[in-house]
Amino acid sequence: MTSEVEQPAVVAEALGYEQARDELIEVVRRLEAGGTTLEESLALWERGEELAKVCRRWLDGARARLDAALAEEAGADDEDADR
């Protein structure tokens, strides 16, 4: 019997931020609720770790894009001030 948490990491990498976040919330809910075997709990934990990494990469990418946009804007402001 396979559970929904026994998905390969490749699938997690393909998730968008919101999908990974929502699944991570569900993993945490299931872990907090208890009632799972040790094996199921470990699988949930591992899935949660992978989902957290996916979310972190999305957030880091968003931060880099914001920083680049702000730096570009600051550069444009500096050029306008030099004119």
PDB file of N, CA and C in Angstrom:
ATOM      1  N   MET A   1       0.855  -1.191   0.000  1.00  0.00           N
ATOM      2  CA  MET A   1       0.000   0.000   0.000  1.00  0.00           C
ATOM      3  C   MET A   1       0.887   1.235   0.000  1.00  0.00           C
ATOM      4  N   THR A   2       0.690   2.124  -0.936  1.00  0.00           N
ATOM      5  CA  THR A   2       1.484   3.349  -0.994  1.00  0.00           C
ATOM      6  C   THR A   2       0.646   4.498  -0.473  1.00  0.00           C
ATOM      7  N   SER A   3       1.300   5.377   0.235  1.00  0.00           N
ATOM      8  CA  SER A   3       0.602   6.556   0.743  1.00  0.00           C
ATOM      9  C   SER A   3       0.921   7.740  -0.147  1.00  0.00           C
ATOM     10  N   GLU A   4       0.159   8.806   0.041  1.00  0.00           N
ATOM     11  CA  GLU A   4       0.354   9.984  -0.795  1.00  0.00           C
ATOM     12  C   GLU A   4       1.663  10.691  -0.507  1.00  0.00           C
ATOM     13  N   VAL A   5       2.327  10.383   0.616  1.00  0.00           N
ATOM     14  CA  VAL A   5       3.584  11.045   0.926  1.00  0.00           C
ATOM     15  C   VAL A   5       4.764  10.342   0.291  1.00  0.00           C
ATOM     16  N   GLU A   6       4.572   9.175  -0.275  1.00  0.00           N
ATOM     17  CA  GLU A   6       5.661   8.436  -0.889  1.00  0.00           C
ATOM     18  C   GLU A   6       5.833   8.833  -2.347  1.00  0.00           C
ATOM     19  N   GLN A   7       5.985  10.133  -2.576  1.00  0.00           N
ATOM     20  CA  GLN A   7       6.180  10.654  -3.913  1.00  0.00           C
ATOM     21  C   GLN A   7       7.649  10.981  -4.082  1.00  0.00           C
ATOM     22  N   PRO A   8       8.189  10.772  -5.256  1.00  0.00           N
ATOM     23  CA  PRO A   8       9.598  11.081  -5.452  1.00  0.00           C
ATOM     24  C   PRO A   8       9.874  12.576  -5.342  1.00  0.00           C
ATOM     25  N   ALA A   9      11.112  12.901  -4.955  1.00  0.00           N
ATOM     26  CA  ALA A   9      11.498  14.299  -4.788  1.00  0.00           C
ATOM     27  C   ALA A   9      11.362  15.077  -6.081  1.00  0.00           C
ATOM     28  N   VAL A  10      11.501  14.410  -7.210  1.00  0.00           N
ATOM     29  CA  VAL A  10      11.374  15.086  -8.503  1.00  0.00           C
ATOM     30  C   VAL A  10      10.001  15.738  -8.614  1.00  0.00           C
ATOM     31  N   VAL A  11       8.970  15.065  -8.126  1.00  0.00           N
ATOM     32  CA  VAL A  11       7.624  15.619  -8.177  1.00  0.00           C
ATOM     33  C   VAL A  11       7.564  16.884  -7.329  1.00  0.00           C
ATOM     34  N   ALA A  12       8.177  16.871  -6.151  1.00  0.00           N
ATOM     35  CA  ALA A  12       8.162  18.049  -5.279  1.00  0.00           C
ATOM     36  C   ALA A  12       8.840  19.224  -5.967  1.00  0.00           C
ATOM     37  N   GLU A  13       9.913  18.971  -6.698  1.00  0.00           N
ATOM     38  CA  GLU A  13      10.634  20.040  -7.390  1.00  0.00           C
ATOM     39  C   GLU A  13       9.756  20.717  -8.436  1.00  0.00           C
ATOM     40  N   ALA A  14       8.804  19.995  -8.984  1.00  0.00           N
ATOM     41  CA  ALA A  14       7.961  20.538 -10.045  1.00  0.00           C
ATOM     42  C   ALA A  14       6.790  21.355  -9.501  1.00  0.00           C
ATOM     43  N   LEU A  15       6.601  21.343  -8.188  1.00  0.00           N
ATOM     44  CA  LEU A  15       5.476  22.049  -7.599  1.00  0.00           C
ATOM     45  C   LEU A  15       5.712  23.551  -7.575  1.00  0.00           C
ATOM     46  N   GLY A  16       4.638  24.279  -7.731  1.00  0.00           N
ATOM     47  CA  GLY A  16       4.693  25.715  -7.521  1.00  0.00           C
ATOM     48  C   GLY A  16       4.715  25.996  -6.031  1.00  0.00           C
ATOM     49  N   TYR A  17       4.982  27.231  -5.673  1.00  0.00           N
ATOM     50  CA  TYR A  17       5.077  27.599  -4.259  1.00  0.00           C
ATOM     51  C   TYR A  17       3.787  27.278  -3.509  1.00  0.00           C
ATOM     52  N   GLU A  18       2.654  27.714  -4.039  1.00  0.00           N
ATOM     53  CA  GLU A  18       1.392  27.532  -3.335  1.00  0.00           C
ATOM     54  C   GLU A  18       1.057  26.056  -3.161  1.00  0.00           C
ATOM     55  N   GLN A  19       1.348  25.253  -4.184  1.00  0.00           N
ATOM     56  CA  GLN A  19       1.089  23.814  -4.077  1.00  0.00           C
ATOM     57  C   GLN A  19       1.968  23.183  -3.003  1.00  0.00           C
ATOM     58  N   ALA A  20       3.242  23.520  -3.006  1.00  0.00           N
ATOM     59  CA  ALA A  20       4.165  22.970  -2.014  1.00  0.00           C
ATOM     60  C   ALA A  20       3.771  23.418  -0.614  1.00  0.00           C
ATOM     61  N   ARG A  21       3.409  24.692  -0.471  1.00  0.00           N
ATOM     62  CA  ARG A  21       3.001  25.213   0.836  1.00  0.00           C
ATOM     63  C   ARG A  21       1.753  24.510   1.346  1.00  0.00           C
ATOM     64  N   ASP A  22       0.760  24.348   0.474  1.00  0.00           N
ATOM     65  CA  ASP A  22      -0.481  23.698   0.887  1.00  0.00           C
ATOM     66  C   ASP A  22      -0.235  22.250   1.289  1.00  0.00           C
ATOM     67  N   GLU A  23       0.594  21.545   0.528  1.00  0.00           N
ATOM     68  CA  GLU A  23       0.894  20.159   0.885  1.00  0.00           C
ATOM     69  C   GLU A  23       1.680  20.107   2.188  1.00  0.00           C
ATOM     70  N   LEU A  24       2.595  21.050   2.390  1.00  0.00           N
ATOM     71  CA  LEU A  24       3.362  21.102   3.631  1.00  0.00           C
ATOM     72  C   LEU A  24       2.438  21.327   4.821  1.00  0.00           C
ATOM     73  N   ILE A  25       1.470  22.193   4.677  1.00  0.00           N
ATOM     74  CA  ILE A  25       0.486  22.433   5.743  1.00  0.00           C
ATOM     75  C   ILE A  25      -0.247  21.138   6.074  1.00  0.00           C
ATOM     76  N   GLU A  26      -0.621  20.389   5.046  1.00  0.00           N
ATOM     77  CA  GLU A  26      -1.314  19.118   5.256  1.00  0.00           C
ATOM     78  C   GLU A  26      -0.405  18.101   5.944  1.00  0.00           C
ATOM     79  N   VAL A  27       0.851  18.058   5.566  1.00  0.00           N
ATOM     80  CA  VAL A  27       1.810  17.140   6.199  1.00  0.00           C
ATOM     81  C   VAL A  27       1.924  17.475   7.686  1.00  0.00           C
ATOM     82  N   VAL A  28       2.078  18.753   8.005  1.00  0.00           N
ATOM     83  CA  VAL A  28       2.196  19.168   9.401  1.00  0.00           C
ATOM     84  C   VAL A  28       0.930  18.812  10.167  1.00  0.00           C
ATOM     85  N   ARG A  29      -0.220  19.058   9.563  1.00  0.00           N
ATOM     86  CA  ARG A  29      -1.495  18.728  10.215  1.00  0.00           C
ATOM     87  C   ARG A  29      -1.558  17.244  10.546  1.00  0.00           C
ATOM     88  N   ARG A  30      -1.171  16.404   9.589  1.00  0.00           N
ATOM     89  CA  ARG A  30      -1.214  14.960   9.803  1.00  0.00           C
ATOM     90  C   ARG A  30      -0.233  14.516  10.875  1.00  0.00           C
ATOM     91  N   LEU A  31       0.952  15.120  10.889  1.00  0.00           N
ATOM     92  CA  LEU A  31       1.925  14.774  11.928  1.00  0.00           C
ATOM     93  C   LEU A  31       1.433  15.199  13.305  1.00  0.00           C
ATOM     94  N   GLU A  32       0.864  16.385  13.387  1.00  0.00           N
ATOM     95  CA  GLU A  32       0.359  16.870  14.675  1.00  0.00           C
ATOM     96  C   GLU A  32      -0.841  16.064  15.167  1.00  0.00           C
ATOM     97  N   ALA A  33      -1.639  15.550  14.242  1.00  0.00           N
ATOM     98  CA  ALA A  33      -2.810  14.775  14.622  1.00  0.00           C
ATOM     99  C   ALA A  33      -2.425  13.417  15.200  1.00  0.00           C
ATOM    100  N   GLY A  34      -1.262  12.924  14.798  1.00  0.00           N
ATOM    101  CA  GLY A  34      -0.825  11.620  15.296  1.00  0.00           C
ATOM    102  C   GLY A  34      -1.626  10.490  14.656  1.00  0.00           C
ATOM    103  N   GLY A  35      -1.532   9.331  15.260  1.00  0.00           N
ATOM    104  CA  GLY A  35      -2.281   8.190  14.757  1.00  0.00           C
ATOM    105  C   GLY A  35      -1.643   7.502  13.576  1.00  0.00           C
ATOM    106  N   THR A  36      -0.416   7.875  13.238  1.00  0.00           N
ATOM    107  CA  THR A  36       0.276   7.219  12.131  1.00  0.00           C
ATOM    108  C   THR A  36       1.365   6.313  12.692  1.00  0.00           C
ATOM    109  N   THR A  37       1.753   5.353  11.907  1.00  0.00           N
ATOM    110  CA  THR A  37       2.834   4.471  12.323  1.00  0.00           C
ATOM    111  C   THR A  37       4.145   5.231  12.272  1.00  0.00           C
ATOM    112  N   LEU A  38       5.162   4.647  12.874  1.00  0.00           N
ATOM    113  CA  LEU A  38       6.476   5.278  12.833  1.00  0.00           C
ATOM    114  C   LEU A  38       6.942   5.443  11.391  1.00  0.00           C
ATOM    115  N   GLU A  39       6.733   4.425  10.579  1.00  0.00           N
ATOM    116  CA  GLU A  39       7.147   4.484   9.175  1.00  0.00           C
ATOM    117  C   GLU A  39       6.404   5.593   8.431  1.00  0.00           C
ATOM    118  N   GLU A  40       5.109   5.694   8.658  1.00  0.00           N
ATOM    119  CA  GLU A  40       4.326   6.751   8.015  1.00  0.00           C
ATOM    120  C   GLU A  40       4.772   8.134   8.498  1.00  0.00           C
ATOM    121  N   SER A  41       5.032   8.250   9.803  1.00  0.00           N
ATOM    122  CA  SER A  41       5.489   9.525  10.348  1.00  0.00           C
ATOM    123  C   SER A  41       6.826   9.935   9.747  1.00  0.00           C
ATOM    124  N   LEU A  42       7.735   8.979   9.599  1.00  0.00           N
ATOM    125  CA  LEU A  42       9.031   9.290   8.989  1.00  0.00           C
ATOM    126  C   LEU A  42       8.868   9.714   7.536  1.00  0.00           C
ATOM    127  N   ALA A  43       7.986   9.026   6.812  1.00  0.00           N
ATOM    128  CA  ALA A  43       7.737   9.387   5.412  1.00  0.00           C
ATOM    129  C   ALA A  43       7.134  10.788   5.330  1.00  0.00           C
ATOM    130  N   LEU A  44       6.213  11.092   6.237  1.00  0.00           N
ATOM    131  CA  LEU A  44       5.628  12.434   6.267  1.00  0.00           C
ATOM    132  C   LEU A  44       6.689  13.480   6.587  1.00  0.00           C
ATOM    133  N   TRP A  45       7.529  13.192   7.560  1.00  0.00           N
ATOM    134  CA  TRP A  45       8.601  14.123   7.935  1.00  0.00           C
ATOM    135  C   TRP A  45       9.519  14.394   6.745  1.00  0.00           C
ATOM    136  N   GLU A  46       9.927  13.322   6.062  1.00  0.00           N
ATOM    137  CA  GLU A  46      10.811  13.477   4.905  1.00  0.00           C
ATOM    138  C   GLU A  46      10.145  14.284   3.806  1.00  0.00           C
ATOM    139  N   ARG A  47       8.876  14.019   3.569  1.00  0.00           N
ATOM    140  CA  ARG A  47       8.140  14.774   2.558  1.00  0.00           C
ATOM    141  C   ARG A  47       8.052  16.244   2.970  1.00  0.00           C
ATOM    142  N   GLY A  48       7.803  16.480   4.237  1.00  0.00           N
ATOM    143  CA  GLY A  48       7.730  17.844   4.734  1.00  0.00           C
ATOM    144  C   GLY A  48       9.047  18.584   4.562  1.00  0.00           C
ATOM    145  N   GLU A  49      10.152  17.910   4.822  1.00  0.00           N
ATOM    146  CA  GLU A  49      11.472  18.523   4.633  1.00  0.00           C
ATOM    147  C   GLU A  49      11.682  18.907   3.170  1.00  0.00           C
ATOM    148  N   GLU A  50      11.317  18.022   2.268  1.00  0.00           N
ATOM    149  CA  GLU A  50      11.477  18.299   0.834  1.00  0.00           C
ATOM    150  C   GLU A  50      10.583  19.460   0.410  1.00  0.00           C
ATOM    151  N   LEU A  51       9.347  19.463   0.893  1.00  0.00           N
ATOM    152  CA  LEU A  51       8.424  20.556   0.559  1.00  0.00           C
ATOM    153  C   LEU A  51       8.917  21.888   1.120  1.00  0.00           C
ATOM    154  N   ALA A  52       9.476  21.862   2.318  1.00  0.00           N
ATOM    155  CA  ALA A  52      10.018  23.086   2.912  1.00  0.00           C
ATOM    156  C   ALA A  52      11.172  23.624   2.062  1.00  0.00           C
ATOM    157  N   LYS A  53      12.004  22.728   1.534  1.00  0.00           N
ATOM    158  CA  LYS A  53      13.104  23.151   0.660  1.00  0.00           C
ATOM    159  C   LYS A  53      12.575  23.792  -0.616  1.00  0.00           C
ATOM    160  N   VAL A  54      11.522  23.200  -1.171  1.00  0.00           N
ATOM    161  CA  VAL A  54      10.919  23.754  -2.384  1.00  0.00           C
ATOM    162  C   VAL A  54      10.383  25.163  -2.092  1.00  0.00           C
ATOM    163  N   CYS A  55       9.680  25.313  -0.975  1.00  0.00           N
ATOM    164  CA  CYS A  55       9.146  26.630  -0.607  1.00  0.00           C
ATOM    165  C   CYS A  55      10.281  27.626  -0.407  1.00  0.00           C
ATOM    166  N   ARG A  56      11.348  27.203   0.254  1.00  0.00           N
ATOM    167  CA  ARG A  56      12.482  28.096   0.506  1.00  0.00           C
ATOM    168  C   ARG A  56      13.107  28.548  -0.809  1.00  0.00           C
ATOM    169  N   ARG A  57      13.253  27.623  -1.780  1.00  0.00           N
ATOM    170  CA  ARG A  57      13.830  27.997  -3.071  1.00  0.00           C
ATOM    171  C   ARG A  57      12.945  29.013  -3.789  1.00  0.00           C
ATOM    172  N   TRP A  58      11.630  28.806  -3.748  1.00  0.00           N
ATOM    173  CA  TRP A  58      10.722  29.772  -4.370  1.00  0.00           C
ATOM    174  C   TRP A  58      10.847  31.135  -3.701  1.00  0.00           C
ATOM    175  N   LEU A  59      10.879  31.149  -2.369  1.00  0.00           N
ATOM    176  CA  LEU A  59      10.982  32.415  -1.651  1.00  0.00           C
ATOM    177  C   LEU A  59      12.326  33.091  -1.893  1.00  0.00           C
ATOM    178  N   ASP A  60      13.396  32.310  -1.923  1.00  0.00           N
ATOM    179  CA  ASP A  60      14.716  32.877  -2.224  1.00  0.00           C
ATOM    180  C   ASP A  60      14.743  33.476  -3.630  1.00  0.00           C
ATOM    181  N   GLY A  61      14.117  32.779  -4.577  1.00  0.00           N
ATOM    182  CA  GLY A  61      14.047  33.290  -5.947  1.00  0.00           C
ATOM    183  C   GLY A  61      13.246  34.577  -6.022  1.00  0.00           C
ATOM    184  N   ALA A  62      12.149  34.623  -5.286  1.00  0.00           N
ATOM    185  CA  ALA A  62      11.334  35.843  -5.264  1.00  0.00           C
ATOM    186  C   ALA A  62      12.120  36.990  -4.647  1.00  0.00           C
ATOM    187  N   ARG A  63      12.863  36.704  -3.577  1.00  0.00           N
ATOM    188  CA  ARG A  63      13.675  37.745  -2.926  1.00  0.00           C
ATOM    189  C   ARG A  63      14.740  38.264  -3.889  1.00  0.00           C
ATOM    190  N   ALA A  64      15.375  37.348  -4.627  1.00  0.00           N
ATOM    191  CA  ALA A  64      16.412  37.762  -5.588  1.00  0.00           C
ATOM    192  C   ALA A  64      15.810  38.649  -6.675  1.00  0.00           C
ATOM    193  N   ARG A  65      14.621  38.303  -7.154  1.00  0.00           N
ATOM    194  CA  ARG A  65      13.964  39.117  -8.178  1.00  0.00           C
ATOM    195  C   ARG A  65      13.615  40.505  -7.638  1.00  0.00           C
ATOM    196  N   LEU A  66      13.124  40.554  -6.402  1.00  0.00           N
ATOM    197  CA  LEU A  66      12.807  41.849  -5.795  1.00  0.00           C
ATOM    198  C   LEU A  66      14.064  42.690  -5.608  1.00  0.00           C
ATOM    199  N   ASP A  67      15.130  42.055  -5.115  1.00  0.00           N
ATOM    200  CA  ASP A  67      16.388  42.777  -4.925  1.00  0.00           C
ATOM    201  C   ASP A  67      16.912  43.318  -6.249  1.00  0.00           C
ATOM    202  N   ALA A  68      16.815  42.501  -7.308  1.00  0.00           N
ATOM    203  CA  ALA A  68      17.284  42.941  -8.624  1.00  0.00           C
ATOM    204  C   ALA A  68      16.452  44.116  -9.131  1.00  0.00           C
ATOM    205  N   ALA A  69      15.137  44.028  -8.934  1.00  0.00           N
ATOM    206  CA  ALA A  69      14.268  45.118  -9.378  1.00  0.00           C
ATOM    207  C   ALA A  69      14.558  46.394  -8.601  1.00  0.00           C
ATOM    208  N   LEU A  70      14.777  46.268  -7.299  1.00  0.00           N
ATOM    209  CA  LEU A  70      15.089  47.445  -6.486  1.00  0.00           C
ATOM    210  C   LEU A  70      16.444  48.033  -6.866  1.00  0.00           C
ATOM    211  N   ALA A  71      17.413  47.177  -7.142  1.00  0.00           N
ATOM    212  CA  ALA A  71      18.737  47.655  -7.551  1.00  0.00           C
ATOM    213  C   ALA A  71      18.647  48.355  -8.902  1.00  0.00           C
ATOM    214  N   GLU A  72      17.854  47.799  -9.807  1.00  0.00           N
ATOM    215  CA  GLU A  72      17.674  48.417 -11.126  1.00  0.00           C
ATOM    216  C   GLU A  72      17.013  49.780 -10.979  1.00  0.00           C
ATOM    217  N   GLU A  73      16.016  49.837 -10.119  1.00  0.00           N
ATOM    218  CA  GLU A  73      15.321  51.105  -9.888  1.00  0.00           C
ATOM    219  C   GLU A  73      16.276  52.128  -9.274  1.00  0.00           C
ATOM    220  N   ALA A  74      17.081  51.704  -8.323  1.00  0.00           N
ATOM    221  CA  ALA A  74      18.046  52.608  -7.692  1.00  0.00           C
ATOM    222  C   ALA A  74      19.076  53.072  -8.712  1.00  0.00           C
ATOM    223  N   GLY A  75      19.495  52.184  -9.617  1.00  0.00           N
ATOM    224  CA  GLY A  75      20.435  52.558 -10.668  1.00  0.00           C
ATOM    225  C   GLY A  75      19.842  53.573 -11.620  1.00  0.00           C
ATOM    226  N   ALA A  76      18.575  53.400 -11.941  1.00  0.00           N
ATOM    227  CA  ALA A  76      17.892  54.340 -12.822  1.00  0.00           C
ATOM    228  C   ALA A  76      17.759  55.703 -12.151  1.00  0.00           C
ATOM    229  N   ASP A  77      17.483  55.688 -10.846  1.00  0.00           N
ATOM    230  CA  ASP A  77      17.378  56.950 -10.099  1.00  0.00           C
ATOM    231  C   ASP A  77      18.713  57.661 -10.068  1.00  0.00           C
ATOM    232  N   ASP A  78      19.805  56.900  -9.897  1.00  0.00           N
ATOM    233  CA  ASP A  78      21.151  57.497  -9.888  1.00  0.00           C
ATOM    234  C   ASP A  78      21.472  58.114 -11.244  1.00  0.00           C
ATOM    235  N   GLU A  79      21.098  57.444 -12.327  1.00  0.00           N
ATOM    236  CA  GLU A  79      21.359  57.976 -13.673  1.00  0.00           C
ATOM    237  C   GLU A  79      20.565  59.249 -13.893  1.00  0.00           C
ATOM    238  N   ASP A  80      19.309  59.268 -13.421  1.00  0.00           N
ATOM    239  CA  ASP A  80      18.491  60.477 -13.566  1.00  0.00           C
ATOM    240  C   ASP A  80      19.083  61.630 -12.774  1.00  0.00           C
ATOM    241  N   ALA A  81      19.649  61.367 -11.624  1.00  0.00           N
ATOM    242  CA  ALA A  81      20.241  62.407 -10.790  1.00  0.00           C
ATOM    243  C   ALA A  81      21.508  62.969 -11.428  1.00  0.00           C
ATOM    244  N   ASP A  82      22.213  62.141 -12.194  1.00  0.00           N
ATOM    245  CA  ASP A  82      23.453  62.574 -12.852  1.00  0.00           C
ATOM    246  C   ASP A  82      23.183  63.452 -14.070  1.00  0.00           C
ATOM    247  N   ARG A  83      21.982  63.458 -14.576  1.00  0.00           N
ATOM    248  CA  ARG A  83      21.668  64.219 -15.797  1.00  0.00           C
ATOM    249  C   ARG A  83      21.437  65.652 -15.515  1.00  0.00           C
TER     250      ARG A  83
END
